[in-house]
Coordinates of N, CA and C in Angstrom, one line a residue:
R95 N 0.4 -1.4 -0.2 CA 0.3 0.6 -0.1 C 0.6 0.9 0.2
R96 N 1.2 2.3 -1.1 CA 1.7 4.1 -1.3 C 0.2 4.6 -0.8
G97 N 0.4 5.9 -0.7 CA 0.6 6.7 -1.0 C -1.7 6.2 -0.6
Q98 N -1.5 5.7 0.5 CA -3.3 6.2 0.7 C -3.5 6.8 1.2
S99 N -5.0 7.6 0.3 CA -5.4 8.6 0.6 C -5.4 8.7 2.4
S100 N -6.1 9.7 2.2 CA -6.9 10.1 3.9 C -7.8 9.4 4.0
E101 N -9.1 9.0 3.0 CA -10.8 8.3 3.7 C -10.1 6.9 3.4
T102 N -8.9 6.6 2.9 CA -8.5 4.7 3.6 C -7.8 4.9 4.5
M103 N -7.5 5.9 5.5 CA -6.6 5.7 6.7 C -7.3 5.8 8.2
R104 N -7.8 8.1 8.4 CA -8.3 8.5 8.5 C -8.0 9.4 8.8
P105 N -9.6 10.0 8.5 CA -9.8 11.0 8.5 C -9.6 13.0 8.1
T106 N -8.5 12.7 9.6 CA -7.8 13.9 9.3 C -6.4 13.6 9.6
Q107 N -5.9 13.1 8.1 CA -4.7 12.6 7.4 C -4.4 13.6 6.1
V108 N -3.1 13.6 7.3 CA -2.9 14.7 5.5 C -2.8 14.0 4.9
G109 N -1.1 13.1 4.7 CA -1.2 11.9 4.3 C -0.5 11.1 4.0
A110 N -0.2 9.8 4.0 CA 0.7 8.0 4.0 C 1.1 8.2 2.8
E111 N 2.4 7.5 3.8 CA 3.9 6.2 2.3 C 4.1 5.7 3.5
V112 N 2.8 4.7 2.9 CA 3.6 3.3 2.8 C 3.5 2.0 2.0
R113 N 4.6 1.3 3.1 CA 4.7 0.0 2.4 C 4.7 -1.6 2.8
L114 N 4.4 -1.9 2.7 CA 4.6 -3.2 3.2 C 4.3 -4.8 3.2
R115 N 5.5 -5.3 2.9 CA 5.1 -6.4 2.1 C 4.9 -7.4 3.0
Y116 N 4.7 -7.9 3.7 CA 4.6 -9.1 4.8 C 3.1 -9.7 4.1
N117 N 2.8 -9.1 3.1 CA 1.5 -10.0 2.9 C 1.8 -10.4 0.7
T118 N 3.3 -10.3 1.2 CA 3.4 -10.8 0.0 C 4.3 -12.5 -0.1
T119 N 4.2 -13.0 -1.5 CA 4.9 -14.4 -1.5 C 6.1 -15.2 -0.9
Q120 N 6.7 -14.2 -1.2 CA 8.4 -13.7 -0.7 C 8.9 -12.7 -0.3
R121 N 10.0 -12.7 0.2 CA 10.8 -11.6 0.8 C 11.0 -11.6 -1.3
R122 N 12.6 -10.1 -0.5 CA 13.4 -10.0 -2.3 C 15.0 -10.2 -2.1
P123 N 15.3 -10.9 -3.3 CA 15.9 -12.6 -3.2 C 17.5 -12.2 -2.5
G124 N 17.5 -13.3 -1.0 CA 19.0 -12.2 0.0 C 18.5 -12.0 0.6
A125 N 17.1 -11.7 0.9 CA 16.6 -10.6 2.4 C 15.6 -12.4 3.8
V126 N 16.7 -12.2 4.1 CA 16.9 -13.0 5.5 C 15.8 -12.2 6.8
F127 N 16.1 -11.2 6.8 CA 15.3 -9.8 8.0 C 14.1 -8.9 7.7
A128 N 13.4 -8.2 8.5 CA 12.5 -7.7 7.8 C 12.3 -7.0 8.7
I129 N 12.2 -5.1 8.6 CA 12.1 -4.2 9.4 C 11.2 -3.3 9.4
L130 N 10.9 -2.5 10.0 CA 9.3 -1.9 10.1 C 10.5 -0.6 10.4
A131 N 9.9 0.7 9.6 CA 10.0 2.1 9.5 C 8.3 2.1 10.2
F132 N 8.4 4.0 11.0 CA 7.6 3.6 11.2 C 7.4 5.1 12.5
G133 N 7.2 6.1 11.7 CA 6.8 6.8 12.2 C 5.6 7.9 11.3
D134 N 6.1 9.7 11.0 CA 5.1 10.9 11.3 C 6.1 11.2 9.2
S135 N 6.0 12.2 8.3 CA 6.5 13.2 7.4 C 7.4 12.3 7.0
L136 N 8.9 12.4 7.6 CA 10.1 12.3 8.1 C 10.2 10.8 8.4
T137 N 9.1 9.7 8.5 CA 9.9 8.1 7.9 C 9.2 7.9 6.6
A138 N 7.6 8.9 6.3 CA 7.3 8.7 4.9 C 8.3 9.2 3.8
G139 N 8.8 9.8 4.7 CA 10.2 10.8 3.5 C 9.3 12.4 2.2
Y140 N 8.7 13.0 2.9 CA 8.0 14.0 2.8 C 8.9 14.7 1.9
Y141 N 9.2 15.9 1.4 CA 9.4 16.6 0.6 C 8.9 17.5 -0.3
D142 N 10.1 18.0 -0.9 CA 8.8 18.7 -2.1 C 7.6 19.7 -1.7
R143 N 6.9 20.5 -0.3 CA 5.9 20.4 0.0 C 5.1 18.3 0.1
G144 N 5.3 18.3 -0.4 CA 4.7 16.9 0.4 C 4.4 16.0 -1.2
T145 N 4.3 16.4 -2.5 CA 4.3 16.5 -3.6 C 4.6 15.1 -4.0
A146 N 6.1 14.9 -3.1 CA 7.0 13.8 -3.7 C 7.5 13.1 -1.8
F147 N 7.8 11.5 -1.7 CA 8.1 11.1 -1.2 C 9.6 10.1 -1.1
S148 N 9.9 10.6 -0.5 CA 11.8 9.6 -0.5 C 12.6 8.9 0.9
P149 N 11.9 7.9 1.2 CA 11.0 7.3 3.0 C 13.2 7.1 2.8
Y150 N 13.9 6.7 4.3 CA 15.2 6.1 4.0 C 14.6 4.7 4.6
A151 N 14.0 4.2 4.5 CA 13.5 2.6 5.1 C 14.3 2.2 3.2
S152 N 14.4 2.9 2.5 CA 14.7 2.6 0.5 C 16.5 3.0 0.7
S153 N 16.5 3.0 1.6 CA 17.6 4.7 1.6 C 18.4 3.2 3.1
L154 N 17.9 2.6 3.9 CA 19.0 1.7 4.6 C 18.5 0.2 4.4
E155 N 17.6 0.1 3.2 CA 17.4 -1.6 2.7 C 18.0 -1.5 1.7
R156 N 18.8 -0.6 1.5 CA 20.5 -0.3 -0.1 C 21.6 -0.9 1.1
H157 N 21.3 -0.2 1.8 CA 22.9 -0.2 3.6 C 22.7 -1.8 4.3
L158 N 21.6 -2.0 4.1 CA 21.4 -3.6 5.2 C 20.8 -4.5 4.1
T159 N 22.5 -5.2 2.7 CA 21.7 -5.7 1.8 C 20.8 -7.5 2.1
T160 N 20.7 -8.0 3.1 CA 20.0 -9.1 3.4 C 18.6 -8.8 4.4
V161 N 18.3 -7.7 3.5 CA 17.1 -7.1 5.1 C 16.2 -6.7 4.3
D162 N 15.0 -6.6 4.6 CA 13.3 -6.6 3.5 C 13.0 -4.8 4.5
C163 N 13.3 -3.1 4.3 CA 12.8 -2.5 4.8 C 11.6 -2.2 4.5
D164 N 10.7 -1.6 5.2 CA 10.0 -0.9 5.4 C 9.2 -0.2 5.6
H165 N 8.1 0.5 5.4 CA 7.8 1.7 5.9 C 6.3 2.0 6.2
A166 N 6.3 2.5 7.8 CA 5.5 3.2 7.4 C 4.7 4.9 8.7
G167 N 4.4 5.6 6.7 CA 4.8 7.0 8.0 C 3.5 7.8 7.7
F168 N 3.3 8.7 8.5 CA 1.9 8.7 8.1 C 2.1 10.7 8.8
S169 N 2.2 12.3 7.7 CA 2.7 13.1 7.1 C 1.3 13.5 8.5
G170 N 1.7 14.6 9.1 CA 1.4 15.7 9.9 C 0.7 14.9 10.9
W171 N 0.9 13.1 11.5 CA 0.8 12.3 12.9 C 1.0 13.1 14.3
T172 N 0.6 13.3 14.5 CA 1.1 12.8 16.3 C 0.6 11.4 16.9
A173 N 2.1 11.8 18.3 CA 2.2 10.5 18.7 C 0.8 10.1 19.2
R174 N 0.1 10.4 19.7 CA -1.5 10.2 20.1 C -2.1 9.5 18.6
D175 N -2.1 10.3 17.8 CA -2.7 10.0 16.2 C -2.7 8.8 16.6
M176 N -1.0 8.5 16.0 CA -0.7 7.1 16.3 C -0.7 5.7 17.0
A177 N -0.9 6.0 18.7 CA -1.3 4.6 18.6 C -2.7 3.9 18.1
G178 N -2.6 2.5 19.1 CA -1.7 1.7 17.7 C -1.8 0.7 16.2
R179 N -2.2 2.0 15.7 CA -1.3 1.7 14.0 C -0.4 0.6 14.6
L180 N 1.1 1.3 15.0 CA 1.6 0.0 15.0 C 2.1 -1.0 15.2
G181 N 1.0 -1.4 16.9 CA 0.9 -3.0 17.0 C -0.6 -3.4 16.2
A182 N -1.4 -2.6 15.2 CA -2.4 -2.9 13.9 C -1.7 -3.6 13.4
I183 N -0.6 -2.9 12.8 CA 0.9 -3.7 11.3 C 1.7 -4.7 11.7
L184 N 2.0 -4.8 12.9 CA 3.1 -5.3 13.4 C 2.4 -7.0 13.6
G185 N 1.2 -6.7 14.6 CA 0.3 -8.1 14.7 C -0.2 -9.1 13.4
D186 N -0.8 -7.8 12.3 CA -1.0 -8.4 11.0 C 0.1 -9.1 10.4
A187 N 0.8 -8.7 10.5 CA 1.9 -9.7 9.6 C 2.8 -10.6 10.5
R188 N 2.5 -10.8 11.8 CA 2.5 -11.7 13.2 C 1.3 -12.6 12.4
D189 N -0.1 -12.5 12.3 CA -0.3 -13.3 12.3 C -0.4 -14.0 10.3
A190 N -0.2 -13.1 9.7 CA 0.5 -13.2 7.9 C 1.5 -14.7 8.3
R191 N 2.5 -14.4 9.2 CA 3.5 -15.6 9.6 C 5.4 -15.0 8.2
R192 N 4.5 -13.2 8.6 CA 5.1 -13.2 7.5 C 6.3 -11.6 8.5
P193 N 6.4 -11.5 10.1 CA 6.9 -10.7 11.3 C 7.2 -10.3 11.2
Y194 N 7.6 -9.1 11.4 CA 8.8 -8.0 11.1 C 9.6 -8.2 12.7
D195 N 10.9 -7.9 12.6 CA 12.2 -8.3 13.5 C 12.4 -7.2 14.4
L196 N 12.4 -6.6 13.5 CA 12.5 -4.7 14.3 C 11.7 -4.2 13.3
A197 N 11.8 -2.9 14.1 CA 10.6 -1.7 14.0 C 11.0 -0.6 14.5
I198 N 11.4 0.9 13.7 CA 12.5 2.0 13.6 C 11.1 2.5 14.3
V199 N 10.8 3.6 15.3 CA 10.7 3.7 15.6 C 10.8 5.7 15.6
M200 N 9.8 6.8 14.4 CA 10.2 8.0 14.5 C 9.0 9.1 15.1
A201 N 8.8 9.4 15.7 CA 7.4 10.4 16.6 C 8.4 11.0 17.1
G202 N 6.6 12.2 17.6 CA 6.8 13.6 18.2 C 6.9 14.7 17.4
T203 N 7.8 15.2 16.2 CA 7.7 16.2 16.5 C 6.5 17.6 15.9
N204 N 5.5 16.3 15.6 CA 4.5 17.9 15.4 C 3.9 17.2 16.3
D205 N 4.7 16.6 17.3 CA 3.5 17.3 19.0 C 4.1 18.2 19.8
L206 N 5.2 18.7 19.1 CA 6.3 19.9 19.9 C 4.9 20.7 19.7
G207 N 4.4 20.7 18.9 CA 3.3 22.4 19.3 C 1.9 22.3 20.0
D208 N 2.3 21.4 20.2 CA 0.4 21.4 21.4 C 0.9 22.3 22.7
T209 N 0.4 22.9 23.0 CA 1.2 23.6 24.0 C 0.0 22.2 24.9
R210 N -0.7 21.7 25.2 CA -1.6 21.4 26.7 C -0.6 19.8 26.1
E211 N 0.2 19.4 26.0 CA 0.7 18.1 26.0 C 2.2 18.3 26.2
S212 N 2.6 18.7 27.9 CA 3.7 18.4 29.0 C 5.1 17.3 28.3
A213 N 6.2 17.6 27.9 CA 7.1 17.2 27.9 C 7.6 15.4 27.8
A214 N 7.0 15.6 29.0 CA 6.3 14.0 30.1 C 5.3 13.6 29.3
A215 N 4.7 14.2 28.6 CA 3.8 13.0 28.0 C 3.5 13.3 27.2
V216 N 4.2 13.8 26.3 CA 4.7 13.1 25.3 C 5.1 11.8 24.9
A217 N 6.4 12.2 25.7 CA 7.5 11.1 25.2 C 6.7 10.0 26.0
R218 N 5.5 9.8 27.0 CA 5.0 9.0 27.9 C 4.0 7.9 26.4
R219 N 4.0 9.2 25.5 CA 2.8 7.6 23.9 C 3.6 7.8 23.6
I220 N 5.2 8.9 23.0 CA 5.9 8.1 22.7 C 6.3 6.5 22.5
W221 N 7.0 5.9 23.8 CA 7.1 5.7 24.3 C 6.0 3.8 24.3
A222 N 4.5 4.5 25.0 CA 3.3 3.2 24.7 C 3.4 2.7 22.8
L223 N 4.3 3.2 21.9 CA 4.1 2.9 21.1 C 5.7 1.9 20.5
H224 N 6.8 1.8 21.3 CA 7.0 0.6 21.6 C 6.5 -1.0 22.5
E225 N 5.8 -0.3 22.8 CA 5.5 -0.9 23.4 C 4.0 -2.2 23.0
E226 N 3.6 -1.3 21.8 CA 2.7 -1.7 21.2 C 3.7 -2.8 20.2
A227 N 5.1 -2.6 20.0 CA 5.9 -3.6 19.4 C 5.9 -4.9 19.9
H228 N 6.6 -4.3 21.7 CA 6.9 -5.3 23.1 C 5.9 -6.4 23.0
A229 N 4.2 -5.6 22.6 CA 3.1 -6.5 23.2 C 3.4 -7.6 21.7
V230 N 3.8 -8.0 20.4 CA 3.9 -8.3 19.8 C 4.5 -9.2 19.9
G231 N 6.2 -8.9 20.4 CA 7.4 -9.7 20.4 C 8.4 -9.1 19.8
V232 N 8.2 -7.5 19.1 CA 9.2 -7.0 17.8 C 9.8 -5.7 18.8
P233 N 10.9 -6.0 18.9 CA 12.4 -4.9 19.5 C 11.8 -4.0 18.8
T234 N 12.6 -2.9 19.7 CA 12.3 -1.7 18.4 C 14.2 -1.0 18.7
L235 N 14.4 0.0 17.8 CA 14.5 1.3 18.0 C 14.4 2.8 18.5
C236 N 14.3 3.6 19.3 CA 14.1 4.7 19.3 C 14.5 6.2 19.0
V237 N 14.6 6.5 17.8 CA 15.0 8.0 17.0 C 14.7 8.0 17.9
G238 N 15.9 10.2 18.4 CA 15.0 10.9 18.9 C 14.2 11.7 18.0
I239 N 13.6 13.0 18.6 CA 13.2 14.2 18.1 C 13.9 14.5 17.2
P240 N 14.2 15.1 16.0 CA 15.2 15.5 15.2 C 15.1 17.7 15.2
G241 N 16.3 17.5 14.8 CA 15.8 19.3 15.4 C 15.1 19.8 14.1
S242 N 14.8 20.8 14.4 CA 14.6 21.9 12.7 C 14.2 23.8 13.3
M243 N 14.5 24.1 11.8 CA 14.1 25.8 12.2 C 13.3 26.3 13.4
A244 N 12.2 25.4 13.4 CA 11.8 25.8 14.3 C 12.3 26.1 15.3
Q245 N 12.9 24.8 16.1 CA 13.8 24.5 17.4 C 15.1 26.0 17.8
S246 N 15.1 25.8 16.2 CA 16.6 26.5 16.9 C 16.0 28.8 16.8
Q247 N 14.9 29.0 16.2 CA 13.7 30.0 16.3 C 13.3 30.9 17.9
L248 N 12.8 28.9 18.2 CA 12.5 29.2 19.5 C 12.7 28.0 20.3
A249 N 13.2 29.1 21.9 CA 13.7 28.2 22.1 C 12.5 27.0 23.4
H250 N 11.1 27.2 23.6 CA 10.9 26.9 24.2 C 10.8 25.2 23.5
L251 N 10.1 25.5 21.8 CA 10.0 24.4 21.4 C 11.3 22.7 21.5
K252 N 12.9 23.8 21.1 CA 13.4 22.9 21.7 C 13.8 22.4 23.5
Q253 N 13.4 23.6 24.2 CA 14.0 22.4 25.6 C 13.0 20.9 25.0
K254 N 11.8 21.5 24.7 CA 10.9 20.6 25.7 C 11.5 19.3 24.1
A255 N 12.0 19.3 22.7 CA 12.2 18.1 22.1 C 13.9 17.6 22.9
D256 N 14.6 18.5 23.5 CA 15.4 18.0 24.7 C 14.8 17.4 25.7
A257 N 13.2 17.8 26.2 CA 13.9 17.1 27.7 C 12.6 16.0 26.8
V258 N 11.5 15.8 25.4 CA 10.8 14.5 25.3 C 12.6 13.0 25.6
N259 N 13.3 13.3 24.7 CA 14.6 13.8 24.3 C 15.4 12.1 25.7
A260 N 15.2 13.3 26.3 CA 15.9 12.8 27.1 C 15.3 11.5 28.3
D261 N 13.8 11.7 28.1 CA 12.6 10.7 28.7 C 13.4 9.6 27.7
L262 N 13.0 9.7 26.9 CA 12.4 8.8 26.1 C 14.3 7.6 26.5
R263 N 15.2 8.4 26.3 CA 16.7 7.7 26.5 C 16.9 7.1 28.2
A264 N 16.6 7.8 28.8 CA 15.9 7.1 30.0 C 15.4 6.3 30.4
K265 N 14.3 6.3 29.6 CA 13.4 4.7 29.7 C 13.9 3.7 28.2
C266 N 14.2 4.1 27.8 CA 15.6 3.2 26.7 C 15.6 2.5 27.4
S267 N 17.3 3.0 28.9 CA 18.3 2.8 29.8 C 17.1 1.8 30.2
A268 N 16.1 2.1 30.8 CA 16.3 1.6 31.8 C 15.3 0.6 31.6
S269 N 15.0 -0.5 30.9 CA 14.2 -1.0 29.8 C 15.8 -2.0 29.0
R270 N 16.8 -1.3 28.4 CA 18.3 -2.6 28.8 C 18.4 -3.2 30.0
C271 N 18.3 -2.1 31.1 CA 19.0 -3.3 32.4 C 17.9 -4.2 32.5
A272 N 16.4 -4.5 32.8 CA 15.4 -5.0 32.9 C 15.7 -6.1 32.1
E273 N 16.1 -5.7 31.0 CA 16.9 -7.1 29.8 C 17.9 -8.2 29.8
D274 N 18.8 -7.1 30.7 CA 19.7 -7.3 31.5 C 19.6 -8.6 32.4
T275 N 18.5 -8.5 33.0 CA 17.9 -9.3 34.1 C 16.9 -10.8 33.8
D276 N 17.2 -10.4 32.5 CA 15.9 -11.8 32.2 C 15.7 -12.5 30.5
K277 N 17.4 -13.1 30.0 CA 17.9 -13.0 29.4 C 17.1 -14.2 28.5
R278 N 16.5 -14.9 29.1 CA 15.5 -15.8 28.7 C 14.8 -15.9 27.3
D279 N 14.6 -14.2 26.2 CA 14.2 -14.0 26.0 C 14.6 -13.9 24.3
R280 N 16.2 -13.3 23.0 CA 16.2 -12.2 23.1 C 16.3 -11.8 22.6
A281 N 14.6 -11.4 22.2 CA 14.1 -10.7 21.6 C 12.7 -10.3 22.4
S282 N 13.3 -10.1 24.0 CA 12.3 -9.8 24.8 C 11.3 -8.5 23.9
A283 N 10.0 -8.1 24.7 CA 10.4 -6.9 25.3 C 10.6 -6.5 25.4
S284 N 12.2 -6.8 26.0 CA 12.4 -5.7 26.8 C 13.8 -4.8 25.7
L285 N 14.0 -5.1 24.8 CA 15.4 -5.0 24.0 C 14.6 -3.2 23.1
T286 N 15.1 -2.6 23.1 CA 14.8 -1.3 23.2 C 16.7 -0.4 23.7
T287 N 16.4 0.4 22.0 CA 17.8 0.9 21.9 C 17.5 2.7 21.6
Y288 N 17.7 3.9 22.2 CA 17.4 4.8 22.1 C 18.9 5.2 20.4
V289 N 18.8 5.8 20.0 CA 19.3 6.8 18.8 C 19.6 7.7 19.2
E290 N 19.9 8.5 19.2 CA 19.9 10.0 19.0 C 20.0 10.1 17.4
P291 N 18.9 11.7 17.5 CA 18.6 12.1 15.8 C 20.1 11.9 14.6
P292 N 20.0 10.8 13.6 CA 21.3 11.0 13.2 C 21.5 11.9 12.4
V293 N 20.3 13.0 11.7 CA 20.6 14.2 10.7 C 20.8 15.0 11.8
P294 N 21.6 15.4 12.2 CA 21.7 17.0 12.5 C 20.9 18.0 11.6
F295 N 20.7 19.5 12.1 CA 19.7 20.8 12.0 C 20.6 21.5 12.5
D296 N 22.0 22.1 11.3 CA 23.1 23.4 11.9 C 23.3 23.6 10.6
A297 N 24.8 24.9 10.3 CA 25.2 24.8 9.3 C 25.9 23.7 7.9
A298 N 26.4 23.5 9.0 CA 26.9 22.5 7.8 C 26.6 21.2 7.5
S299 N 24.9 20.7 7.7 CA 23.9 20.1 7.6 C 22.7 20.5 6.8
R300 N 23.1 22.0 6.3 CA 21.4 22.3 5.7 C 21.1 22.2 4.3
H301 N 22.2 21.9 3.9 CA 21.6 20.9 2.4 C 21.0 19.6 2.7
L302 N 21.3 19.3 3.6 CA 20.8 17.8 4.1 C 18.7 17.5 4.3
W303 N 18.5 19.2 4.2 CA 17.2 19.9 4.4 C 17.0 20.8 3.5
E304 N 14.8 20.3 4.1 CA 14.2 20.9 2.6 C 14.4 23.3 3.2
P305 N 13.5 24.1 2.2 CA 13.5 24.6 2.9 C 12.6 24.8 3.9
D306 N 12.0 24.0 4.6 CA 11.0 24.8 5.0 C 11.4 24.5 6.9
G307 N 12.9 24.2 6.5 CA 13.6 23.9 8.0 C 12.8 22.4 8.7
L308 N 11.6 22.3 8.3 CA 11.5 20.7 8.9 C 11.7 19.0 9.1
H309 N 11.4 19.7 7.2 CA 11.4 17.7 7.4 C 13.1 18.0 5.3
M310 N 12.8 16.9 5.7 CA 14.4 16.3 5.0 C 14.6 16.7 3.5
S311 N 15.8 16.6 3.0 CA 15.4 16.8 1.3 C 16.0 14.7 1.3
P312 N 15.5 14.7 0.0 CA 16.0 13.4 -0.5 C 17.3 12.9 0.1
A313 N 18.1 14.3 -0.4 CA 20.0 13.9 0.3 C 19.7 13.2 2.2
G314 N 18.9 14.1 2.6 CA 19.0 14.0 4.0 C 18.8 12.8 4.5
Y315 N 16.8 12.2 3.7 CA 16.7 11.0 4.0 C 18.1 9.9 3.4
D316 N 18.3 9.7 2.9 CA 19.5 8.8 2.2 C 20.7 8.4 3.3
V317 N 20.9 9.4 3.6 CA 21.9 9.9 5.2 C 21.5 9.2 6.4
L318 N 20.0 9.6 6.6 CA 18.8 9.1 7.9 C 18.8 7.8 7.5
G319 N 19.3 7.2 6.6 CA 18.6 5.8 6.3 C 20.2 5.3 6.5
Q320 N 20.9 4.9 5.8 CA 22.5 5.3 5.7 C 22.5 5.5 7.7
R321 N 22.5 6.4 8.3 CA 23.6 6.1 9.9 C 23.0 5.5 10.6
L322 N 21.5 4.9 10.1 CA 20.8 4.4 11.0 C 20.6 2.9 10.8
A323 N 21.5 2.3 8.7 CA 21.7 1.0 9.4 C 22.9 0.9 10.4
P324 N 24.0 1.1 10.9 CA 24.6 0.0 11.4 C 23.5 0.2 13.0
W325 N 23.2 0.5 14.1 CA 22.0 0.3 14.8 C 20.9 -0.4 14.5
A326 N 20.7 -0.7 13.4 CA 20.2 -2.3 13.1 C 20.6 -2.9 12.7
E327 N 21.5 -2.7 12.3 CA 22.2 -4.5 12.4 C 22.7 -5.4 13.9
G328 N 22.9 -4.1 14.4 CA 23.5 -4.9 15.7 C 21.8 -5.3 16.4
A329 N 21.5 -4.1 16.6 CA 20.5 -4.7 17.5 C 19.5 -5.8 16.5
L330 N 19.4 -6.2 15.0 CA 19.2 -7.8 15.0 C 19.9 -8.8 14.8
R331 N 21.7 -8.4 15.2 CA 22.8 -9.9 14.9 C 22.4 -9.7 16.7
A332 N 21.5 -9.4 17.6 CA 21.6 -9.2 19.2 C 20.7 -10.2 18.7
I333 N 19.1 -10.1 18.5 CA 18.0 -10.7 18.1 C 19.1 -12.6 17.7
S334 N 19.4 -13.0 16.7 CA 19.5 -13.4 16.3 C 20.7 -14.4 16.6
G335 N 21.5 -13.4 17.2 CA 22.1 -14.0 17.7 C 23.6 -14.7 17.1
S336 N 23.5 -13.5 16.1 CA 24.2 -14.1 14.7 C 25.3 -12.6 14.9
S337 N 26.9 -13.3 14.2 CA 28.0 -12.3 13.6 C 27.5 -12.3 12.0
A338 N 27.1 -12.6 11.7 CA 27.4 -12.1 10.4 C 26.8 -10.9 10.4
Q339 N 27.7 -10.0 9.1 CA 27.9 -8.6 8.8 C 26.9 -8.9 7.6
L340 N 26.1 -7.8 8.4 CA 24.6 -6.9 7.5 C 24.7 -6.3 6.6
G341 N 25.8 -5.3 6.6 CA 26.2 -4.7 5.5 C 26.3 -2.9 5.8
G342 N 25.7 -2.8 7.5 CA 26.5 -1.8 8.0 C 27.4 -1.5 8.6
E343 N 28.0 -0.5 8.9 CA 29.7 0.2 9.6 C 28.9 0.0 11.5
P344 N 30.1 -0.2 11.4 CA 29.9 0.1 13.5 C 29.2 1.3 13.9
P345 N 28.7 1.2 14.9 CA 27.5 3.0 14.9 C 29.0 3.6 15.8
S346 N 29.3 5.0 15.3 CA 29.9 5.0 16.6 C 29.1 6.0 18.1
S347 N 30.2 5.3 18.7 CA 29.3 5.6 20.4 C 28.8 6.6 21.0
S348 N 29.3 7.8 19.9 CA 27.8 9.0 20.8 C 27.5 9.3 20.3
S349 N 26.3 8.7 19.4 CA 25.6 8.4 18.5 C 24.3 8.3 19.3
S350 N 24.3 6.7 20.6 CA 23.1 6.6 20.7 C 23.6 5.8 23.0
S351 N 22.0 6.0 22.8 CA 22.8 5.6 24.2 C 21.6 4.3 25.0
S352 N 21.8 3.4 25.2 CA 21.3 2.7 26.0 C 20.7 2.2 27.4

């Protein structure tokens, strides 16, 4: 399913870019793992004012040659809007006996402007998405809220984003500590890793962002997928217990906390 209309997904939806292959007869040649990238317009790959999409899942798939990378990106959605959606997709894939091995969740950008929602509340809603995945046995990567032009201009938005990311980082750290006490299931619900936003919004990276200062350019989404690849590879290797290379380079220790 790609480019689904608002009528088929949700009445207030701005737009969706979705590719789900669990209901196809077979994975692409050589693929032994499946990843779902889930989130808002930054997962959809929104650019050129929404007239085109370049999802980072395509880049991720190019850098992890034995992995199928599907995506479900919902432009304009908040973490509240997404509630229930991730669990449903992962559950359907499991029921079709084509389960995803890992979900990458990047959400929260659209929540920052809602003054009714505190940073703690936004973090709880994002964490609830991870819990949906964990409930069906799928571990997750938690990608922090990226920077933006609005955050660089409005201190309260930057402070809120930083607070949400700090809360998510702490939740991921706590979940990993819980996993260390229970090794019975390598793909347990506690397997969650926090990843700092891989593409910064700064002068050196300005060419990776659209003029709106909110969405990445196609080059930016390509870099996003490339930089997430080693984190996805590490998670899949931990899940499978395999030491095989999937294609990504080892991640920098400064990019994540767990």
